[in-house]
Short mmCIF file of the C-alpha atoms (twelve columns), coordinates in Angstrom:
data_MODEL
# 
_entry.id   MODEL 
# 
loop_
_atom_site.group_PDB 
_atom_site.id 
_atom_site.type_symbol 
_atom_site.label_atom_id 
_atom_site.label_alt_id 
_atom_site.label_comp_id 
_atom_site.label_asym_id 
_atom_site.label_seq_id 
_atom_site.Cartn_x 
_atom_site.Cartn_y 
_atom_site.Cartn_z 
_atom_site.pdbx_PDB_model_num 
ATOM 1   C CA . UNK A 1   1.829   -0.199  -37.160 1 
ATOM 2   C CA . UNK A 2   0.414   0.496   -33.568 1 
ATOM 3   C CA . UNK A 3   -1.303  4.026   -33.919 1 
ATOM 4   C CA . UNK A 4   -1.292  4.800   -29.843 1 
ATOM 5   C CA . UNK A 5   0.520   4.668   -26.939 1 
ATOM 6   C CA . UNK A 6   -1.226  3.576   -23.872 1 
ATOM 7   C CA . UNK A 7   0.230   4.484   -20.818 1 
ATOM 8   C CA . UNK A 8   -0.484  2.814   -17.022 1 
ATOM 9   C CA . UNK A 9   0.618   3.114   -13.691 1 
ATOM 10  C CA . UNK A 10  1.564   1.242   -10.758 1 
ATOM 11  C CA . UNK A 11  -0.083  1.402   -6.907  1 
ATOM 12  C CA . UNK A 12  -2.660  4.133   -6.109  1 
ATOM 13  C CA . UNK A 13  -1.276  6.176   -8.934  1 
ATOM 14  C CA . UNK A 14  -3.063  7.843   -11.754 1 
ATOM 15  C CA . UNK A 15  -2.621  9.731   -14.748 1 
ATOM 16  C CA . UNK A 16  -1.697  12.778  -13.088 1 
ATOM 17  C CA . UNK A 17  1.435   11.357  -11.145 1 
ATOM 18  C CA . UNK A 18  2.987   10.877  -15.002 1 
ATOM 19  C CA . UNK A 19  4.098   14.631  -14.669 1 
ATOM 20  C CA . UNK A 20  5.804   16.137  -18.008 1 
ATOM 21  C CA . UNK A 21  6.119   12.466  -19.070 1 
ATOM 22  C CA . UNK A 22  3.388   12.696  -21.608 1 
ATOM 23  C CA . UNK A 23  4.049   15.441  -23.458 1 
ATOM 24  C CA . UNK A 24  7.653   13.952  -23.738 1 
ATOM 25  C CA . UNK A 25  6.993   11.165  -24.966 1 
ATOM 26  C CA . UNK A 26  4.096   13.117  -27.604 1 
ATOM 27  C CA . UNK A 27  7.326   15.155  -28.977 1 
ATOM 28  C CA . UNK A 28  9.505   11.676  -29.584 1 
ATOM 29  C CA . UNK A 29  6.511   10.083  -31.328 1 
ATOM 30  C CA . UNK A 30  5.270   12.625  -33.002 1 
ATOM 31  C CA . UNK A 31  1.966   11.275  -34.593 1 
ATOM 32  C CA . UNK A 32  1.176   8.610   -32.342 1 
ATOM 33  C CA . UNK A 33  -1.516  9.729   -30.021 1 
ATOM 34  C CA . UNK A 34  -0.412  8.958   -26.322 1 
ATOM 35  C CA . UNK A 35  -3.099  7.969   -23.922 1 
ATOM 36  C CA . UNK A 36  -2.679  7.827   -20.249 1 
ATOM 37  C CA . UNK A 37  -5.326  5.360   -18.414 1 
ATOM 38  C CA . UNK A 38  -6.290  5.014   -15.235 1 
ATOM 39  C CA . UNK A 39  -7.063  1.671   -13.615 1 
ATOM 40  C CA . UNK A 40  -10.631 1.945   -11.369 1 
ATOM 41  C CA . UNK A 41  -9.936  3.615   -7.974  1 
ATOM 42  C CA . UNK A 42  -7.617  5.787   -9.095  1 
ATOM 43  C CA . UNK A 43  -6.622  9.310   -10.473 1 
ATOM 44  C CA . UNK A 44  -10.146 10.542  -11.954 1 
ATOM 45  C CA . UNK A 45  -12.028 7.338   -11.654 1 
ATOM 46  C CA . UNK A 46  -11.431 7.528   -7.927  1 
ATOM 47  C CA . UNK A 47  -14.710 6.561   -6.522  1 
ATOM 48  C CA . UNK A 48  -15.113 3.208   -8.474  1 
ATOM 49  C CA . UNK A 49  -14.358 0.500   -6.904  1 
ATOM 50  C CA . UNK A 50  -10.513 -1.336  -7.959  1 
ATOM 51  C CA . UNK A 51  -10.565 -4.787  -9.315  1 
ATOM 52  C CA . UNK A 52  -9.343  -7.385  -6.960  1 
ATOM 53  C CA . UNK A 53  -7.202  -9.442  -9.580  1 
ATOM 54  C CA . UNK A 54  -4.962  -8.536  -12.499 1 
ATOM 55  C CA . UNK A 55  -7.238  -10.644 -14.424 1 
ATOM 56  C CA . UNK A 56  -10.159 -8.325  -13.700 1 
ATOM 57  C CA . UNK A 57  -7.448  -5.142  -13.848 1 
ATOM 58  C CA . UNK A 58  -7.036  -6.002  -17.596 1 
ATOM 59  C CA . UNK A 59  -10.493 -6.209  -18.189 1 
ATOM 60  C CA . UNK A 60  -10.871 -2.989  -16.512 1 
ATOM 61  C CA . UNK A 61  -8.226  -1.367  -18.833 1 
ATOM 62  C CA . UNK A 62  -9.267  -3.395  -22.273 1 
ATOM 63  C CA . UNK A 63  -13.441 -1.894  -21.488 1 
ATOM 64  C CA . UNK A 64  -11.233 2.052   -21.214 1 
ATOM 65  C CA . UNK A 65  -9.649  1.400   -24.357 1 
ATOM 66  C CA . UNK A 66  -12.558 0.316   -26.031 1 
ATOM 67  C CA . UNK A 67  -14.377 3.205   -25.057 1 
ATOM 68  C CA . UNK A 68  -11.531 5.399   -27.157 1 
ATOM 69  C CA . UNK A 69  -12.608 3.364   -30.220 1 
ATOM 70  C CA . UNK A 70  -8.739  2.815   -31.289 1 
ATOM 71  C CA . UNK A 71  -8.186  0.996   -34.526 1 
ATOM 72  C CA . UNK A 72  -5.610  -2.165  -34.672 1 
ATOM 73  C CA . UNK A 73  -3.366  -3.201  -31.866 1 
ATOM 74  C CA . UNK A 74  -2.040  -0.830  -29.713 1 
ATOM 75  C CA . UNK A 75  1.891   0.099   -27.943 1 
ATOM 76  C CA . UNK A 76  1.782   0.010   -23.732 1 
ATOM 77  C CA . UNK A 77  4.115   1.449   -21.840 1 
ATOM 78  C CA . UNK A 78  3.324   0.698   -17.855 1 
ATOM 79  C CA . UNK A 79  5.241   1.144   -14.830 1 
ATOM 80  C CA . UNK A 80  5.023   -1.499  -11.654 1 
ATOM 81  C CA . UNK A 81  1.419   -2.553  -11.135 1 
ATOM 82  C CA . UNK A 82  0.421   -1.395  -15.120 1 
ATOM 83  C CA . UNK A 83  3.535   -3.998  -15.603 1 
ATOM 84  C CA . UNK A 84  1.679   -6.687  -14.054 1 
ATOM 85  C CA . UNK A 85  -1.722  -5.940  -15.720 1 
ATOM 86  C CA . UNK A 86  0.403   -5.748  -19.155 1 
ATOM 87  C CA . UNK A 87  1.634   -9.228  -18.670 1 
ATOM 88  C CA . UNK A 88  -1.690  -10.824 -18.634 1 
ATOM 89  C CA . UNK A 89  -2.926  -8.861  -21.612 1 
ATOM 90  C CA . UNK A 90  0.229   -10.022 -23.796 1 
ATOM 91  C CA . UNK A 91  -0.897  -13.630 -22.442 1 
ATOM 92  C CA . UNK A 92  -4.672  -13.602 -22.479 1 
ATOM 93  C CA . UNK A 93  -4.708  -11.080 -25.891 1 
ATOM 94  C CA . UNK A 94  -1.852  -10.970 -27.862 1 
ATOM 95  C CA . UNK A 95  -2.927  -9.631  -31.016 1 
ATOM 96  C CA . UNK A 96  -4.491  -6.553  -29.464 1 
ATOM 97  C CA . UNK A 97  -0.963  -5.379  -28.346 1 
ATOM 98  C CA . UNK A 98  1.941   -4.593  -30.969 1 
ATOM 99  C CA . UNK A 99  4.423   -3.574  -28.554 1 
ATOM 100 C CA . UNK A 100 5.180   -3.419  -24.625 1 
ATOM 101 C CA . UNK A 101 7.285   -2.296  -22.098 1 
ATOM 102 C CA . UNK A 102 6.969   -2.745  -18.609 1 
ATOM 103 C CA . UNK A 103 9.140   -0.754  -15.796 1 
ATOM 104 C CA . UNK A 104 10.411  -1.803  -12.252 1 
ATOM 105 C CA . UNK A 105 7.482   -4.396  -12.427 1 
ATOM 106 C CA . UNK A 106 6.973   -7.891  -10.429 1 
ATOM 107 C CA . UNK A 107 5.512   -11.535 -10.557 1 
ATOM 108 C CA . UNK A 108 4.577   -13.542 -7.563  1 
ATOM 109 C CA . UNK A 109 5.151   -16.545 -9.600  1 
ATOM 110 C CA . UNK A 110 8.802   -15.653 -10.127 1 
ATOM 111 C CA . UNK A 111 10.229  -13.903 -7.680  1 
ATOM 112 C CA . UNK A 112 9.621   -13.544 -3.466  1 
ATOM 113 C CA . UNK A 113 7.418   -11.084 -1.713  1 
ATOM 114 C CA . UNK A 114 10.492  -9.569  0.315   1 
ATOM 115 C CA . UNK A 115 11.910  -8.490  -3.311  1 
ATOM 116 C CA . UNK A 116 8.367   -7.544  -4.774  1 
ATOM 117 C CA . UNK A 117 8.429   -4.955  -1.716  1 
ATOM 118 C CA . UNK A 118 11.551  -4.267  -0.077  1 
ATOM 119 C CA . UNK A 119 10.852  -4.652  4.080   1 
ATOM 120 C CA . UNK A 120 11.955  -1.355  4.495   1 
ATOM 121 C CA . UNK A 121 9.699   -0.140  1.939   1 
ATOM 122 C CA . UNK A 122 6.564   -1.627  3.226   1 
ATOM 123 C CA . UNK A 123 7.287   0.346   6.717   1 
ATOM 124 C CA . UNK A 124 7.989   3.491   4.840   1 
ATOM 125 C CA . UNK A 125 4.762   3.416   3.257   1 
ATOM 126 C CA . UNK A 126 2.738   2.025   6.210   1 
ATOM 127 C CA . UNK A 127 3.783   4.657   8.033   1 
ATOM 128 C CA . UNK A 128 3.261   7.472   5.013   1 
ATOM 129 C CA . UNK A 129 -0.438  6.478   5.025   1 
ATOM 130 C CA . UNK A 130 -0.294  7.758   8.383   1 
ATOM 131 C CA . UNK A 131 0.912   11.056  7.825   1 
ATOM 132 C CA . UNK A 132 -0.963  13.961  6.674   1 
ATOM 133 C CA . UNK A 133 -1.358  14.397  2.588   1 
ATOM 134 C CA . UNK A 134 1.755   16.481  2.152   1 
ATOM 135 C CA . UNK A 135 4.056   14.781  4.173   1 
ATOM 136 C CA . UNK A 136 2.302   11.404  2.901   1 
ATOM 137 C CA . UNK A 137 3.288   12.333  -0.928  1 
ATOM 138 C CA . UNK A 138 7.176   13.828  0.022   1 
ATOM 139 C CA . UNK A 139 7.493   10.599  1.370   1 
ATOM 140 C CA . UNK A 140 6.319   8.469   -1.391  1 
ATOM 141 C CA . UNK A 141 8.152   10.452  -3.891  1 
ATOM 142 C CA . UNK A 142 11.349  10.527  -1.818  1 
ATOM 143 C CA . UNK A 143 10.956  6.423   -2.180  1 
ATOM 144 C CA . UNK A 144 10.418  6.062   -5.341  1 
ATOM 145 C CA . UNK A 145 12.293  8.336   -6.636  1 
ATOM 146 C CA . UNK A 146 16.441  8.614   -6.541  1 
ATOM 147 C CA . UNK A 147 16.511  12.503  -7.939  1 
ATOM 148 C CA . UNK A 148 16.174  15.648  -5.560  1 
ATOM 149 C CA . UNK A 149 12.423  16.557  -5.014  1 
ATOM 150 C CA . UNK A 150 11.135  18.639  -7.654  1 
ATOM 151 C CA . UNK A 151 9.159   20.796  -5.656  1 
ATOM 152 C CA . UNK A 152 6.353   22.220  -8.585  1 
ATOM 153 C CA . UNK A 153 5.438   18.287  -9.326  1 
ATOM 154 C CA . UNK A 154 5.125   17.010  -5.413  1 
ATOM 155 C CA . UNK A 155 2.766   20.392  -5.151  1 
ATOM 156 C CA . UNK A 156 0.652   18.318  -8.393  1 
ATOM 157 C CA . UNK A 157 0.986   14.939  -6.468  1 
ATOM 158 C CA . UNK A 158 -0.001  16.520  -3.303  1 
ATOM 159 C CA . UNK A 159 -2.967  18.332  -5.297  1 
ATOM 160 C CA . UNK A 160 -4.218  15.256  -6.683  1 
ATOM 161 C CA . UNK A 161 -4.419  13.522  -3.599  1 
ATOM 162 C CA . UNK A 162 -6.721  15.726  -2.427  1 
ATOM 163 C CA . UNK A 163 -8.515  15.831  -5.433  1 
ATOM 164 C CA . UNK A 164 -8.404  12.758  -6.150  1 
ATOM 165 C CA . UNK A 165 -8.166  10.708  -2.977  1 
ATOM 166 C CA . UNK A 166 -7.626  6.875   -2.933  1 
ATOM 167 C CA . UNK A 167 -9.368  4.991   -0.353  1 
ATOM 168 C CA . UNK A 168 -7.666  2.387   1.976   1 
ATOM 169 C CA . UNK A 169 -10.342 -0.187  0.338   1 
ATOM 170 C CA . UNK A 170 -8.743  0.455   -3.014  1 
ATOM 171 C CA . UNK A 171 -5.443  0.532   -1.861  1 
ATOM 172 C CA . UNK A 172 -5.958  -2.712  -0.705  1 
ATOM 173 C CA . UNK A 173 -7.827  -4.232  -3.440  1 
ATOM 174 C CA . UNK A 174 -4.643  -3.025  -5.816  1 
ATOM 175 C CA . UNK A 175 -2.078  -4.632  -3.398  1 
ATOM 176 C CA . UNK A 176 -3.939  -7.941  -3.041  1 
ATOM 177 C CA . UNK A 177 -4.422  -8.042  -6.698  1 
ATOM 178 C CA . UNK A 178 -0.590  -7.376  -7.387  1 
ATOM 179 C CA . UNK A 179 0.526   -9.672  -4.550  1 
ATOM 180 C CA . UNK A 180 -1.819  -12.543 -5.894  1 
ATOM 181 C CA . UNK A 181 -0.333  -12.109 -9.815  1 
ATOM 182 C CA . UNK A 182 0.858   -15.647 -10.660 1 
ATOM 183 C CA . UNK A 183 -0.581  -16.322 -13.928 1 
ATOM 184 C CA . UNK A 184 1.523   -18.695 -15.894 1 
ATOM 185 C CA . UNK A 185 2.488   -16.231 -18.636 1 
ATOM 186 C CA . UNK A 186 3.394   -17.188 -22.387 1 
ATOM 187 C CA . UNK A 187 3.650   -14.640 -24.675 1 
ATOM 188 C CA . UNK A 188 6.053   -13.744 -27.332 1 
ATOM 189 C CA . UNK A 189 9.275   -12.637 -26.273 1 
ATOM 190 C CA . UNK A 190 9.407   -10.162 -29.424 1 
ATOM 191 C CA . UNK A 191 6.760   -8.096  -28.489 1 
ATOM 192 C CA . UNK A 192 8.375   -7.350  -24.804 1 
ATOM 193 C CA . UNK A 193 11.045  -4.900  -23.859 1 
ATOM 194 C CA . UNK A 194 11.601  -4.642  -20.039 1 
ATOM 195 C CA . UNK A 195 13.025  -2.110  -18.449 1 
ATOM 196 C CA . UNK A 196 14.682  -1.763  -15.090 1 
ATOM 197 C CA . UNK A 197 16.185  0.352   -12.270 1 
ATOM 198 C CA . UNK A 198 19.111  -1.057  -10.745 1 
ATOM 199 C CA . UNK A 199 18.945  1.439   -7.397  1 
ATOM 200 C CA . UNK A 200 14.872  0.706   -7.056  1 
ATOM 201 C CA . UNK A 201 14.580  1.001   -3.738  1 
ATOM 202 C CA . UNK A 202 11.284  0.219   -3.272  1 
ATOM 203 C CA . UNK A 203 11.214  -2.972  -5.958  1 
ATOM 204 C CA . UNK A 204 14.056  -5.312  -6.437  1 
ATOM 205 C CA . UNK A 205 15.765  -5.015  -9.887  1 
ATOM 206 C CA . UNK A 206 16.072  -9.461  -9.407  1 
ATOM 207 C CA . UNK A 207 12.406  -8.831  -10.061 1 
ATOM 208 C CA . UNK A 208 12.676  -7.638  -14.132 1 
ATOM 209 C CA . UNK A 209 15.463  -10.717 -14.623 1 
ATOM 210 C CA . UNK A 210 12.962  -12.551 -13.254 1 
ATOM 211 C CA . UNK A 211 10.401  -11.735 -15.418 1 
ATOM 212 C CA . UNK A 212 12.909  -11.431 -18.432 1 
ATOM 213 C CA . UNK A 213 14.241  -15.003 -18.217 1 
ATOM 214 C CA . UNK A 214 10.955  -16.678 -18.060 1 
ATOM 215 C CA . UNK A 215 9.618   -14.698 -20.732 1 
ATOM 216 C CA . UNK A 216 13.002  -14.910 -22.625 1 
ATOM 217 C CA . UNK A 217 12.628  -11.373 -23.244 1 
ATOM 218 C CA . UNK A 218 14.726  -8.297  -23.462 1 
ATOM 219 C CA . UNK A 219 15.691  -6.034  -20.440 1 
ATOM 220 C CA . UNK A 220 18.004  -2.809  -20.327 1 
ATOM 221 C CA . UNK A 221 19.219  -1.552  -17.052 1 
ATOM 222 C CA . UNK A 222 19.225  2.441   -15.673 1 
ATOM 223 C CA . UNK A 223 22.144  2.444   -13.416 1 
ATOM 224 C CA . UNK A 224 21.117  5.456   -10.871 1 
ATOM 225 C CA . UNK A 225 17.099  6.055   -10.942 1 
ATOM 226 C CA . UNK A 226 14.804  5.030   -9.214  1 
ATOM 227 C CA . UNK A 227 11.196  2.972   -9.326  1 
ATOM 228 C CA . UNK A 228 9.908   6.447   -11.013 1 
ATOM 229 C CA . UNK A 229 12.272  5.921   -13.691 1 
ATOM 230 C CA . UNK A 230 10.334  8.288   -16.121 1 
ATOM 231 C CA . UNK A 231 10.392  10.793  -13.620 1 
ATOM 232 C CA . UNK A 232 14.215  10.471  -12.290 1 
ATOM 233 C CA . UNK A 233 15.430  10.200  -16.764 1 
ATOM 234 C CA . UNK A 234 12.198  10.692  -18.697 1 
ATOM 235 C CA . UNK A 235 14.969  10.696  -21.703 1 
ATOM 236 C CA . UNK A 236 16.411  7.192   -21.103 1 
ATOM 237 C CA . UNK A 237 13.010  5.578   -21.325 1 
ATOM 238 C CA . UNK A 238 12.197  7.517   -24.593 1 
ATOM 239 C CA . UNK A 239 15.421  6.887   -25.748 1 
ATOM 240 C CA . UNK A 240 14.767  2.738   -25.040 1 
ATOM 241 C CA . UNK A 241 11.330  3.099   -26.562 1 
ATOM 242 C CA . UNK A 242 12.152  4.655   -29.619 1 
ATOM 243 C CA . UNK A 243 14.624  2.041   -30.300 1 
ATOM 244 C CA . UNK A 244 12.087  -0.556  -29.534 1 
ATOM 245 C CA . UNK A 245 9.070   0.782   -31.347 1 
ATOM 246 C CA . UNK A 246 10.681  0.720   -35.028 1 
# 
């Protein structure tokens, strides 16, 4: 039985963005260690440079998780672009992962780029990058999120970002990587639980049954949150998870 959690985000995010998330999930599991990771170029490992492929992402994230000297296969939990990344690694390495579960995530193989990114998203966020770092975070949370702003965690977003600053190089790196993700994946439908927001406004939900039929895998549906489903019902996910990882 998987002794840790490994959690990963999606786009420019790190570890920090999870909010109370964490901890939550730490009280559900009890003694499974939960261990957030960020992908190169972002959250604390800000200045390296991002990988330019999924492929290289996973590689990335397999050389962090050595480094934590984990014993047997391990339980992911990743949101968006950590969905992507956690694709390949249930194709290329299958007995290293026990369980996964991937959130509001995408394949270019399956489904179009105007449903990967909703047009009106892409102009939302092209124009956030424009905007100073406050107004640049309310914005992104007001996206991907469908709950009213909770003002103490967009101070800790807007914090990070200054703390923490991703560069336009990396920002671009991640997007290329995620927008060139077509691996032909075959993995075993058993070890998969997807998850997905049905008011995502930023990715559409056709994306997860997408990615559920041609991996013949399992998908439950949040009715009202949005992309930042453990942010908008932290409880739902746990709730999913915990009936998952049995």
């Amino acid at each position: 039985m998987t002794r840790s959690i490994i959690l990963l985000r999606g786009l420019t995010r790190g570890t920090h963005h999870w909010g109370a998330f964490p901890d939550q999930l730490k009280a559900a599991f009890g003694q499974k260690k939960i261990i957030p990771i960020d992908l190169a170029g972002n959250g604390d490992r800000y200045k390296e440079a991002s990988p330019v492929s999924i492929k290289l992402a996973l590689e990335d994230i397999r050389n962090e998780v050595k480094k934590l000297k984990q014993e047997g296969p391990v339980t992911i939990l990743a949101l968006s672009l950590g969905g992507m990344i956690t694709l390949q690694w249930l194709n290329d390495y299958p007995d290293e992962i026990d369980k996964a579960i991937i959130i509001n995530s995408s394949h270019a193989g399956l489904s179009p780029l105007t449903k990967r990114m909703r047009p009106l998203s892409i102009l939302k966020l092209l124009l956030a990058i424009l905007q100073p770092i406050s107004l640049r975070e309310s914005s992104i949370y007001s996206l991907t999120s469908n709950n009213p702003i909770n003002k103490e965690l967009l101070e800790q977003w807007i914090t990070e970002a200054k703390n923490h600053p991703v560069s336009l190089a990396n920002a671009y790196r991640q997007a290329q990587a995620a927008r060139k993700f077509k691996t032909r994946i075959n993995i075993d439908a058993t070890k998969l639980l997807i998850l997905a927001s049905e008011n995502d406004r930023l990715v559409n939900v056709d994306c997860s049954i997408d990615i559920a039929k041609s991996t013949q895998s399992n998908i439950k549906y949040h009715t009202s949150a949005g992309h930042e489903v453990t942010l908008d019902d932290p409880l739902w996910v746990i709730y999913q998870a915990k009936e998952f990882i049995k």
